[in-house]
Amino acid sequence: MTTRKLTVLFTPLNGWAHINASHGLAEELKRRGHRVVFAVDKAFKGKLLPFGFEECIHGLKVDGDWPQVVKKIVQCFKEEPIVIVEKFLVITMTKMFADNKEREAQYKEIIEKVKPDLIVTDNYVNMPTITNCGIPWVWLYAAAVPFALNDDDRIPPPWAGLPLHDRKDWAKFRERRQKLYYNLHKQINEYTVEKGAPKLVEGRLHPLSPYLNIYFWPKEFEYSELQPMSDNWVRVESFIRTTNDTFDIPAQLQAHRPAD
């Protein structure tokens, strides 16, 4: 166990799934004696303090309208996969990009205040203030690993729902998806370069970390086609965190619970 105590800044997306994943990793770092700070939206203010973490709060001038966005596009999940990409992914990633740009200056102030030795970020859209700040950073990817790898031609394209061992439709889906992503990628890439960061790989909305990338993926579902992955990729089975919540098995399920 290292004797050097680090300051680690977590910058998760503004959703419980991402915050909880970061919490699981942060708890282990805190147990080892490191200082852990979370940069979280004002909607989550105070939620992480009971666990011994510090908080730095950021937010939009006008609260985000994510519930309204999701309500408008939820019906697209009944459509074919490429329609989901068009009506869900492109729209949500475009909004994330707009939100990130508005928060960029706030993140810069937080980084200057906290002075972290390491930043752990969980985001789908690049934020140059983090990835190009000169501080080592980890990309914590809490969603399915095919999305993180973008278009690795060893596995089916993400969101396609295509089989692993039948490649005939892979290229067609990738081509259609890249066309849908073209304008969004162009905007994010131009913004990235404008901020002095290296341009993004074609089709990628967030860069891979040259330091470390962590993905959450059960071993049973691991793609053998991707092995071995490079040394700066690490898989974890799950992000386990302490919680004050309790869960009682409903009575109707208790009645049918098998005997030990």
PDB file of N, CA and C in Angstrom, residues 16 32 38 53 66 88 90 109 113 125 142 166 189 198 201 253:
ATOM      1  N   TRP A  16     -27.446   9.092 -10.930  1.00  0.00           N
ATOM      2  CA  TRP A  16     -27.067   8.208  -9.835  1.00  0.00           C
ATOM      3  C   TRP A  16     -26.222   7.021 -10.295  1.00  0.00           C
ATOM      4  N   ARG A  32      -7.909   3.732   1.787  1.00  0.00           N
ATOM      5  CA  ARG A  32      -6.446   3.662   1.732  1.00  0.00           C
ATOM      6  C   ARG A  32      -5.781   4.981   2.134  1.00  0.00           C
ATOM      7  N   PHE A  38     -15.588  15.128  -4.731  1.00  0.00           N
ATOM      8  CA  PHE A  38     -16.540  14.953  -5.828  1.00  0.00           C
ATOM      9  C   PHE A  38     -16.970  16.319  -6.357  1.00  0.00           C
ATOM     10  N   PHE A  53     -16.772  12.059   1.972  1.00  0.00           N
ATOM     11  CA  PHE A  53     -16.193  12.701   0.797  1.00  0.00           C
ATOM     12  C   PHE A  53     -16.422  14.218   0.861  1.00  0.00           C
ATOM     13  N   TRP A  66     -33.648  17.376 -18.648  1.00  0.00           N
ATOM     14  CA  TRP A  66     -33.498  15.970 -19.044  1.00  0.00           C
ATOM     15  C   TRP A  66     -34.808  15.192 -18.995  1.00  0.00           C
ATOM     16  N   PHE A  88     -32.330   8.988 -30.105  1.00  0.00           N
ATOM     17  CA  PHE A  88     -31.946   8.995 -28.692  1.00  0.00           C
ATOM     18  C   PHE A  88     -30.489   9.410 -28.505  1.00  0.00           C
ATOM     19  N   VAL A  90     -28.023  10.589 -30.569  1.00  0.00           N
ATOM     20  CA  VAL A  90     -27.563  11.865 -31.125  1.00  0.00           C
ATOM     21  C   VAL A  90     -28.153  13.033 -30.340  1.00  0.00           C
ATOM     22  N   GLU A 109     -12.376  26.112 -12.361  1.00  0.00           N
ATOM     23  CA  GLU A 109     -12.258  26.704 -11.034  1.00  0.00           C
ATOM     24  C   GLU A 109     -12.122  25.620  -9.969  1.00  0.00           C
ATOM     25  N   LYS A 113      -8.994  25.002  -7.473  1.00  0.00           N
ATOM     26  CA  LYS A 113      -9.224  25.030  -6.018  1.00  0.00           C
ATOM     27  C   LYS A 113      -8.762  23.742  -5.341  1.00  0.00           C
ATOM     28  N   VAL A 125     -18.980  12.631 -23.347  1.00  0.00           N
ATOM     29  CA  VAL A 125     -18.584  13.698 -24.269  1.00  0.00           C
ATOM     30  C   VAL A 125     -17.365  14.406 -23.689  1.00  0.00           C
ATOM     31  N   ALA A 142     -18.828   3.601 -16.950  1.00  0.00           N
ATOM     32  CA  ALA A 142     -19.814   2.835 -16.194  1.00  0.00           C
ATOM     33  C   ALA A 142     -20.874   2.193 -17.076  1.00  0.00           C
ATOM     34  N   ASP A 166     -21.885 -13.309 -37.022  1.00  0.00           N
ATOM     35  CA  ASP A 166     -22.416 -13.038 -38.355  1.00  0.00           C
ATOM     36  C   ASP A 166     -22.163 -11.564 -38.652  1.00  0.00           C
ATOM     37  N   ASN A 189     -15.306  18.002 -31.909  1.00  0.00           N
ATOM     38  CA  ASN A 189     -13.898  18.006 -32.287  1.00  0.00           C
ATOM     39  C   ASN A 189     -13.390  19.439 -32.462  1.00  0.00           C
ATOM     40  N   PRO A 198      -5.802  17.841 -28.246  1.00  0.00           N
ATOM     41  CA  PRO A 198      -5.657  17.080 -29.492  1.00  0.00           C
ATOM     42  C   PRO A 198      -7.020  16.727 -30.073  1.00  0.00           C
ATOM     43  N   VAL A 201     -10.374  11.092 -32.285  1.00  0.00           N
ATOM     44  CA  VAL A 201     -10.407  10.062 -33.312  1.00  0.00           C
ATOM     45  C   VAL A 201     -11.770  10.114 -33.996  1.00  0.00           C
ATOM     46  N   LEU A 253     -42.888 -12.123  -2.526  1.00  0.00           N
ATOM     47  CA  LEU A 253     -41.699 -12.857  -2.980  1.00  0.00           C
ATOM     48  C   LEU A 253     -41.152 -13.736  -1.861  1.00  0.00           C
TER      49      LEU A 253
END
